[in-house]
Coordinates of C-alpha atoms in Angstrom, one line a residue:
X19 CA -0.4 12.6 17.5
X20 CA 2.2 15.3 16.8
X21 CA 0.8 18.7 17.4
X22 CA 1.4 20.9 14.4
X23 CA 0.4 24.5 13.7
X24 CA -1.7 25.4 10.8
X25 CA 0.1 27.2 8.0
X26 CA -1.5 29.3 5.4
X27 CA 1.6 30.2 3.4
X28 CA 3.2 28.2 0.6
X29 CA 6.0 25.7 1.1
X30 CA 8.9 27.5 2.6
X31 CA 10.9 28.1 5.8
X32 CA 8.8 27.1 8.9
X33 CA 7.4 29.7 11.2
X34 CA 8.9 30.0 14.8
X35 CA 7.6 27.2 17.0
X36 CA 4.7 27.8 19.2
X37 CA 5.1 27.6 23.0
X38 CA 4.6 24.0 24.3
X39 CA 1.0 22.9 24.7
X40 CA -0.3 22.7 28.2
X41 CA -1.2 25.4 30.7
X42 CA -2.4 28.9 30.1
X43 CA -0.5 30.6 27.3
X44 CA -0.6 33.8 29.3
X45 CA 1.0 32.2 32.3
X46 CA 4.7 32.3 33.0
X47 CA 7.5 30.7 31.0
X48 CA 10.2 29.1 33.2
X49 CA 13.7 30.4 33.0
X50 CA 16.6 28.1 32.4
X51 CA 17.2 27.9 36.2
X52 CA 15.8 25.0 38.2
X53 CA 12.5 26.1 39.8
X54 CA 13.6 24.5 43.1
X55 CA 16.6 26.8 43.1
X56 CA 14.3 29.8 43.6
X57 CA 14.5 31.4 40.1
X58 CA 11.6 33.7 39.5
X59 CA 9.4 32.9 36.5
X60 CA 9.6 35.3 33.6
X61 CA 6.3 37.0 32.9
X62 CA 5.2 38.0 29.4
X63 CA 4.2 41.6 28.8
X64 CA 0.4 41.9 28.4
X65 CA 0.5 42.5 24.6
X66 CA 2.8 39.6 24.0
X67 CA 0.8 37.3 26.2
X68 CA -2.4 38.1 24.3
X69 CA -0.7 37.5 21.0
X70 CA 0.7 34.2 22.3
X71 CA -2.6 33.1 23.6
X72 CA -4.3 33.8 20.2
X73 CA -1.5 31.8 18.5
X74 CA -1.8 29.0 21.0
X75 CA -5.6 28.8 20.5
X76 CA -5.1 28.6 16.7
X77 CA -2.5 25.9 17.1
X78 CA -4.7 23.8 19.4
X79 CA -7.7 24.1 17.2
X80 CA -5.7 22.9 14.2
X81 CA -4.5 19.9 16.2
X82 CA -7.7 18.7 17.6
X83 CA -10.1 19.6 14.8
X84 CA -12.0 16.4 13.8
X85 CA -12.2 15.3 10.1
X86 CA -14.7 17.3 8.2
X87 CA -18.0 15.7 7.4
X88 CA -18.8 15.0 3.8
X89 CA -19.4 18.2 1.9
X90 CA -17.8 20.3 4.7
X91 CA -15.4 23.1 3.9
X92 CA -11.7 22.7 4.8
X93 CA -11.0 25.7 7.0
X94 CA -7.3 25.4 7.7
X95 CA -5.9 24.3 4.4
X96 CA -6.4 23.9 0.7
X97 CA -5.7 26.0 -2.4
X98 CA -7.6 27.3 -5.3
X99 CA -6.7 24.2 -7.3
X100 CA -7.8 21.6 -4.7
X101 CA -11.3 20.1 -4.3
X102 CA -13.4 20.6 -1.2
X103 CA -12.3 18.3 1.6
X104 CA -8.8 17.8 0.1
X105 CA -5.5 18.8 1.5
X106 CA -2.4 19.8 -0.4
X107 CA 0.6 17.6 0.3
X108 CA 4.1 17.8 -1.1
X109 CA 5.5 14.3 -1.7
X110 CA 9.3 14.1 -1.8
X111 CA 11.5 11.3 -2.9
X112 CA 15.2 11.4 -3.8
X113 CA 15.7 14.7 -5.6
X114 CA 12.1 15.0 -6.6
X115 CA 9.2 16.9 -5.0
X116 CA 5.7 16.5 -6.5
X117 CA 2.6 18.4 -5.1
X118 CA -0.6 16.5 -4.9
X119 CA -3.7 16.3 -2.7
X120 CA -5.2 13.7 -0.4
X121 CA -8.6 13.6 1.4
X122 CA -8.8 15.4 4.7
X123 CA -8.2 12.8 7.5
X124 CA -6.0 10.5 5.3
X125 CA -3.5 8.3 7.1
X126 CA -0.4 6.3 6.5
X127 CA -2.0 3.9 3.9
X128 CA -3.2 6.8 1.7
X129 CA 0.2 8.4 1.8
X130 CA 1.9 5.2 0.8
X131 CA -0.5 4.7 -2.1
X132 CA 0.3 8.3 -3.3
X133 CA 4.0 7.6 -3.1
X134 CA 3.4 4.5 -5.2
X135 CA 1.3 6.3 -7.8
X136 CA 3.8 9.2 -8.1
X137 CA 7.1 7.4 -7.9
X138 CA 6.3 3.7 -8.4
X139 CA 8.5 3.4 -11.5
X140 CA 11.5 4.7 -9.6
X141 CA 11.2 2.7 -6.4
X142 CA 13.2 -0.5 -5.8
X143 CA 10.3 -2.6 -4.5
X144 CA 12.7 -4.8 -2.4
X145 CA 14.2 -1.9 -0.4
X146 CA 13.0 -0.8 3.0
X147 CA 11.6 2.7 3.3
X148 CA 10.5 5.1 6.1
X149 CA 7.9 7.8 5.7
X150 CA 8.9 11.1 7.3
X151 CA 7.0 14.3 8.0
X152 CA 8.5 17.8 7.9
X153 CA 8.1 19.2 11.5
X154 CA 7.8 23.0 11.8
X155 CA 8.7 22.7 15.4
X156 CA 12.0 21.1 14.7
X157 CA 12.6 22.6 11.3
X158 CA 13.5 19.1 9.9
X159 CA 12.0 15.8 8.9
X160 CA 10.8 13.4 11.7
X161 CA 9.5 9.8 11.4
X162 CA 5.8 9.9 10.7
X163 CA 4.0 9.8 14.0
X164 CA 1.9 6.8 14.9
X165 CA -1.8 7.5 14.1
X166 CA -0.9 10.5 12.0
X167 CA -3.8 12.0 10.0
X168 CA -3.5 14.7 7.4
X169 CA -5.5 17.8 8.5
X170 CA -3.4 20.6 7.0
X171 CA -1.0 21.3 4.3
X172 CA 2.2 19.4 4.9
X173 CA 5.4 17.9 3.4
X174 CA 6.3 14.2 3.5
X175 CA 9.2 12.2 2.1
X176 CA 10.0 8.6 1.5
X177 CA 13.5 7.6 2.6
X178 CA 15.2 4.4 1.5
X179 CA 17.1 2.7 4.3
X180 CA 20.3 0.8 4.2
X181 CA 19.9 -2.9 4.7
X182 CA 22.5 -4.4 7.0
X183 CA 23.6 -8.0 7.5
X184 CA 23.3 -9.1 11.2
X185 CA 25.5 -11.7 12.8
X186 CA 24.1 -15.3 13.0
X187 CA 22.1 -16.0 16.0
X188 CA 21.1 -12.3 16.5
X189 CA 17.9 -12.3 14.5
X190 CA 14.2 -11.9 15.3
X191 CA 10.8 -11.4 13.8
X192 CA 10.0 -8.3 12.0
X193 CA 7.6 -6.1 14.0
X194 CA 4.7 -4.3 12.5
X195 CA 5.3 -0.6 12.6
X196 CA 3.2 2.1 10.9
X197 CA 6.1 4.4 9.9
X198 CA 8.3 2.0 7.9
X199 CA 7.8 0.4 4.6
X200 CA 9.1 -2.5 2.6
X201 CA 7.8 -3.1 -0.9
X202 CA 8.0 -6.8 -1.7
X203 CA 9.3 -9.4 0.8
X204 CA 11.1 -8.9 4.0
X205 CA 13.1 -11.3 6.1
X206 CA 14.7 -10.5 9.4
X207 CA 16.2 -7.7 11.5
X208 CA 18.1 -7.7 14.8
X209 CA 16.5 -8.9 18.0
X210 CA 14.2 -6.3 19.7
X211 CA 14.7 -5.3 23.3
X212 CA 11.9 -5.8 25.8
X213 CA 11.1 -2.1 25.7
X214 CA 10.8 -2.1 21.9
X215 CA 8.5 -5.1 22.0
X216 CA 5.8 -3.1 23.8
X217 CA 2.9 -2.2 21.7
X218 CA 3.4 1.2 20.0
X219 CA 7.1 1.3 20.8
X220 CA 9.2 2.2 17.7
X221 CA 12.4 0.4 17.0
X222 CA 15.6 2.2 18.0
X223 CA 17.1 4.0 14.9
X224 CA 20.5 3.3 16.2
X225 CA 20.0 -0.4 16.2
X226 CA 17.6 -1.1 13.4
X227 CA 17.7 -0.3 9.7
X228 CA 13.9 -0.4 9.2
X229 CA 11.1 -2.9 9.2
X230 CA 8.8 -4.5 6.6
X231 CA 5.5 -2.9 5.5
X232 CA 2.6 -5.2 5.0
X233 CA 1.8 -4.7 1.3
X234 CA -1.3 -2.6 1.4
X235 CA -3.1 -4.2 -1.5
X236 CA -5.7 -1.5 -2.2
X237 CA -7.3 -2.1 -5.5
X238 CA -9.1 0.4 -7.9
X239 CA -10.4 -0.5 -11.3
X240 CA -8.5 2.3 -13.0
X241 CA -5.1 1.0 -11.8
X242 CA -5.7 -2.8 -12.1
X243 CA -5.3 -5.3 -14.9
X244 CA -6.4 -9.0 -14.8
X245 CA -4.0 -11.8 -16.0
X246 CA -5.6 -15.1 -16.9
X247 CA -2.9 -17.7 -17.3
X248 CA -3.1 -20.9 -19.4
X249 CA -6.6 -22.1 -18.7
X250 CA -6.4 -24.7 -21.5
X251 CA -8.3 -27.8 -22.5
X252 CA -5.4 -30.3 -22.1
X253 CA -5.0 -29.3 -18.5
X254 CA -8.6 -30.4 -17.6
X255 CA -7.9 -34.0 -16.6
X256 CA -4.6 -33.2 -14.9
X257 CA -5.2 -30.1 -12.7
X258 CA -6.7 -30.5 -9.2
X259 CA -10.2 -29.0 -9.0
X260 CA -10.0 -27.7 -12.5
X261 CA -13.8 -27.4 -12.8
X262 CA -13.8 -25.1 -9.7
X263 CA -11.0 -23.1 -11.1
X264 CA -12.9 -22.6 -14.4
X265 CA -16.0 -21.5 -12.5
X266 CA -14.1 -18.9 -10.4
X267 CA -12.2 -17.6 -13.4
X268 CA -15.5 -17.0 -15.2
X269 CA -16.8 -14.8 -12.4
X270 CA -13.5 -12.9 -12.3
X271 CA -13.7 -12.2 -16.0
X272 CA -17.3 -11.2 -15.8
X273 CA -16.4 -8.8 -13.0
X274 CA -13.6 -7.4 -15.2
X275 CA -16.1 -6.7 -18.0
X276 CA -18.6 -5.1 -15.7
X277 CA -15.9 -2.8 -14.2
X278 CA -14.0 -2.1 -17.4
X279 CA -10.8 -3.7 -16.2
X280 CA -8.3 -4.8 -19.0
X281 CA -7.7 -8.6 -19.3
X282 CA -4.6 -10.2 -20.6
X283 CA -4.7 -13.9 -21.5
X284 CA -2.0 -16.4 -22.3
X285 CA -2.0 -19.9 -23.7
X286 CA 1.0 -22.2 -23.1
X287 CA 2.0 -23.9 -26.3
X288 CA -1.5 -24.1 -27.7
X289 CA -0.4 -26.3 -30.6
X290 CA 0.1 -29.1 -28.1
X291 CA -2.1 -28.1 -25.1
X292 CA -5.1 -26.6 -26.9
X293 CA -6.8 -23.3 -26.6
X294 CA -8.5 -21.7 -23.6
X295 CA -11.4 -23.8 -22.4
X296 CA -14.8 -23.0 -24.1
X297 CA -16.5 -22.2 -20.7
X298 CA -14.3 -19.1 -20.3
X299 CA -15.6 -16.2 -22.3
X300 CA -12.7 -14.0 -23.5
X301 CA -14.9 -11.4 -25.0
X302 CA -13.3 -8.0 -24.7
X303 CA -9.8 -9.3 -23.6
X304 CA -7.1 -6.8 -24.5
X305 CA -4.6 -9.5 -25.5
X306 CA -4.7 -13.3 -26.0
X307 CA -1.2 -14.5 -26.6
X308 CA 0.4 -17.9 -27.2
X309 CA 3.7 -18.6 -25.4
X310 CA 6.3 -21.2 -24.6
X311 CA 7.9 -19.3 -21.7
X312 CA 6.4 -20.2 -18.4
X313 CA 6.0 -16.6 -17.2
X314 CA 3.4 -14.4 -18.7
X315 CA 5.8 -11.5 -18.7
X316 CA 6.6 -11.3 -22.4
X317 CA 7.5 -8.3 -24.5
X318 CA 4.0 -8.2 -26.0
X319 CA 2.5 -8.3 -22.5
X320 CA 4.8 -5.5 -21.3
X321 CA 3.8 -3.4 -24.3
X322 CA 0.1 -4.0 -23.5
X323 CA 0.6 -2.9 -19.9
X324 CA 2.5 0.2 -21.0
X325 CA -0.5 1.2 -23.1
X326 CA -2.8 1.2 -20.0
X327 CA -2.2 4.5 -18.0
X328 CA -1.6 4.2 -14.3
X329 CA -1.5 0.4 -13.9
X330 CA -0.2 -0.5 -10.4
X331 CA -1.9 -3.8 -9.6
X332 CA -2.2 -7.2 -11.3
X333 CA -4.8 -9.7 -10.3
X334 CA -3.4 -13.1 -11.4
X335 CA -5.1 -16.5 -11.7
X336 CA -4.9 -19.7 -13.8
X337 CA -2.5 -22.7 -13.8
X338 CA -0.2 -24.0 -12.7
X339 CA 0.3 -22.3 -9.3
X340 CA 3.9 -23.5 -8.7
X341 CA 5.1 -22.9 -12.3
X342 CA 3.5 -20.2 -14.6
X343 CA 1.7 -18.4 -11.8
X344 CA 4.7 -18.3 -9.5
X345 CA 7.1 -17.2 -12.1
X346 CA 4.8 -14.5 -13.5
X347 CA 4.1 -13.1 -10.0
X348 CA 7.8 -12.9 -9.2
X349 CA 8.7 -11.1 -12.5
X350 CA 5.8 -8.6 -12.0
X351 CA 6.9 -7.8 -8.5
X352 CA 10.4 -7.3 -9.8
X353 CA 9.1 -4.7 -12.2
X354 CA 7.4 -2.8 -9.4
X355 CA 3.8 -4.0 -9.7
X356 CA 1.7 -5.2 -6.9
X357 CA 0.4 -8.7 -7.4
X358 CA -2.8 -10.3 -6.1
X359 CA -3.0 -14.1 -6.6
X360 CA -6.6 -15.4 -6.5
X361 CA -6.1 -18.6 -4.4
X362 CA -9.5 -20.1 -5.4
X363 CA -8.8 -19.5 -9.1
X364 CA -5.4 -21.1 -9.4
X365 CA -4.3 -24.7 -9.0
X366 CA -1.7 -27.3 -9.9
X367 CA -1.5 -31.0 -10.7
X368 CA -0.8 -31.7 -7.0
X369 CA -2.1 -30.0 -3.9
X370 CA 1.4 -30.1 -2.4
X371 CA 2.8 -28.0 -5.2
X372 CA -0.2 -25.7 -5.1
X373 CA -0.1 -25.0 -1.4
X374 CA 3.7 -24.7 -1.1
X375 CA 3.7 -22.2 -4.0
X376 CA 1.0 -20.1 -2.4
X377 CA 2.9 -20.1 0.9
X378 CA 6.1 -19.1 -0.7
X379 CA 4.5 -16.3 -2.7
X380 CA 2.8 -14.9 0.4
X381 CA 6.1 -14.8 2.2
X382 CA 7.6 -12.9 -0.7
X383 CA 5.0 -10.1 -0.1
X384 CA 2.6 -11.1 -2.8
X385 CA -1.0 -10.9 -1.8
X386 CA -2.8 -14.2 -1.7
X387 CA -6.5 -13.6 -1.6
X388 CA -9.9 -14.8 -2.9
X389 CA -12.2 -14.0 -5.8
X390 CA -14.9 -12.4 -3.7
X391 CA -12.4 -10.3 -1.8
X392 CA -11.0 -9.0 -5.1
X393 CA -14.4 -8.1 -6.6
X394 CA -15.7 -6.4 -3.5
X395 CA -12.5 -4.5 -3.0
X396 CA -12.7 -3.2 -6.5
X397 CA -16.2 -1.6 -6.0
X398 CA -15.4 -0.6 -2.3
X399 CA -18.9 0.9 -1.7
X400 CA -22.5 -0.3 -1.7
X401 CA -23.3 2.9 -3.5
X402 CA -21.0 2.0 -6.4
X403 CA -23.1 2.1 -9.6
X404 CA -22.0 -1.5 -10.5
X405 CA -22.6 -3.0 -7.0
X406 CA -25.8 -4.9 -7.9
X407 CA -24.1 -6.6 -10.9
X408 CA -21.1 -7.6 -8.8
X409 CA -23.4 -8.8 -6.0
X410 CA -25.2 -11.1 -8.4
X411 CA -21.8 -12.7 -9.3
X412 CA -21.0 -13.5 -5.7
X413 CA -24.5 -14.5 -4.4
X414 CA -23.4 -18.1 -4.5
X415 CA -20.1 -18.6 -2.6
X416 CA -17.1 -19.7 -4.7
X417 CA -16.2 -23.3 -4.4
X418 CA -13.4 -23.9 -1.9
X419 CA -11.5 -26.1 -4.4
X420 CA -9.6 -28.1 -1.7
X421 CA -8.2 -25.0 0.0
X422 CA -10.0 -25.6 3.3
X423 CA -8.9 -29.2 3.6
X424 CA -5.3 -27.9 3.8
X425 CA -5.8 -25.1 6.3

């Protein structure tokens, strides 16, 4: 954890740095001479020592203060416009700087989600990024420290990194690192040294251009839309485990109605392939659209998404996994949206096509998950007012639809 002093003033030039932590603040500060050379320690005058000790105590308390309990009052930060337990944070990207708040004790994932909500339409989702924190001690930005938690007003920025091509034969796996981000897929970076392979060791900035972030995949009903793709009658005899896919799709659509999540439905060439199967209830769907294009990303669909404020995530299911689902997912990611593919609610005419498509999509950074995981993530808490209704949907486990036989 980086030790930071509490600041009560507004965004502006940092205060002079505190004396280093450790030892009594009223004790001596060393001169620039080597102590072994006999240089005498410099003593602070009593009035300065007392002031420094008070400053040091305030600094230490700000660093080690635990997260406040629910309903507690934030003592070291906040403003007249922030809610209890929230901390003002200035989020900077490119030439922009936008103030917002996050809950006290928030970490890296919450900061990333804030950046996405504030700047998602301006981010190249296939670039690599690093999150940095403004350090008062150094009067400049530093890479976000591992394990960082927001406890006081601070300033963070998202920095795109230059992607370099490395010579053949000098490649390695991408390490997991909490300070760096990549939206979408990631491939390779240069080989790590043994020192950098140790747990908690950051890659050397001189040698590496950044590392991939695991797509976070946090879902909230207010920022999510469901896409139901081509669940039509003529596919019934051809698609593997089609009955299971219908069953899981039904529970997803029921969950969407319970939680008030918009649903967009497409039908591939309905004149020849028929309409959506009767078992699937499309009551309340925002849009039911015929198409000939394999991808669901049509102008009408883009217009429908634009009418929904704050959409960040798409939950995608239907058929076929390796055709319409795959092409839809890739187009959505290219437009900056986070895509969740429901593995137990999508299939193809062959298991080979289905499984290879899911594997490819996962490597691209798209989230491959299950229907139960989606529904429980959307409510997030047993105290959610719709918990009982969602619980009733998942009391019986979803059919595995051939997925386990291929694990």
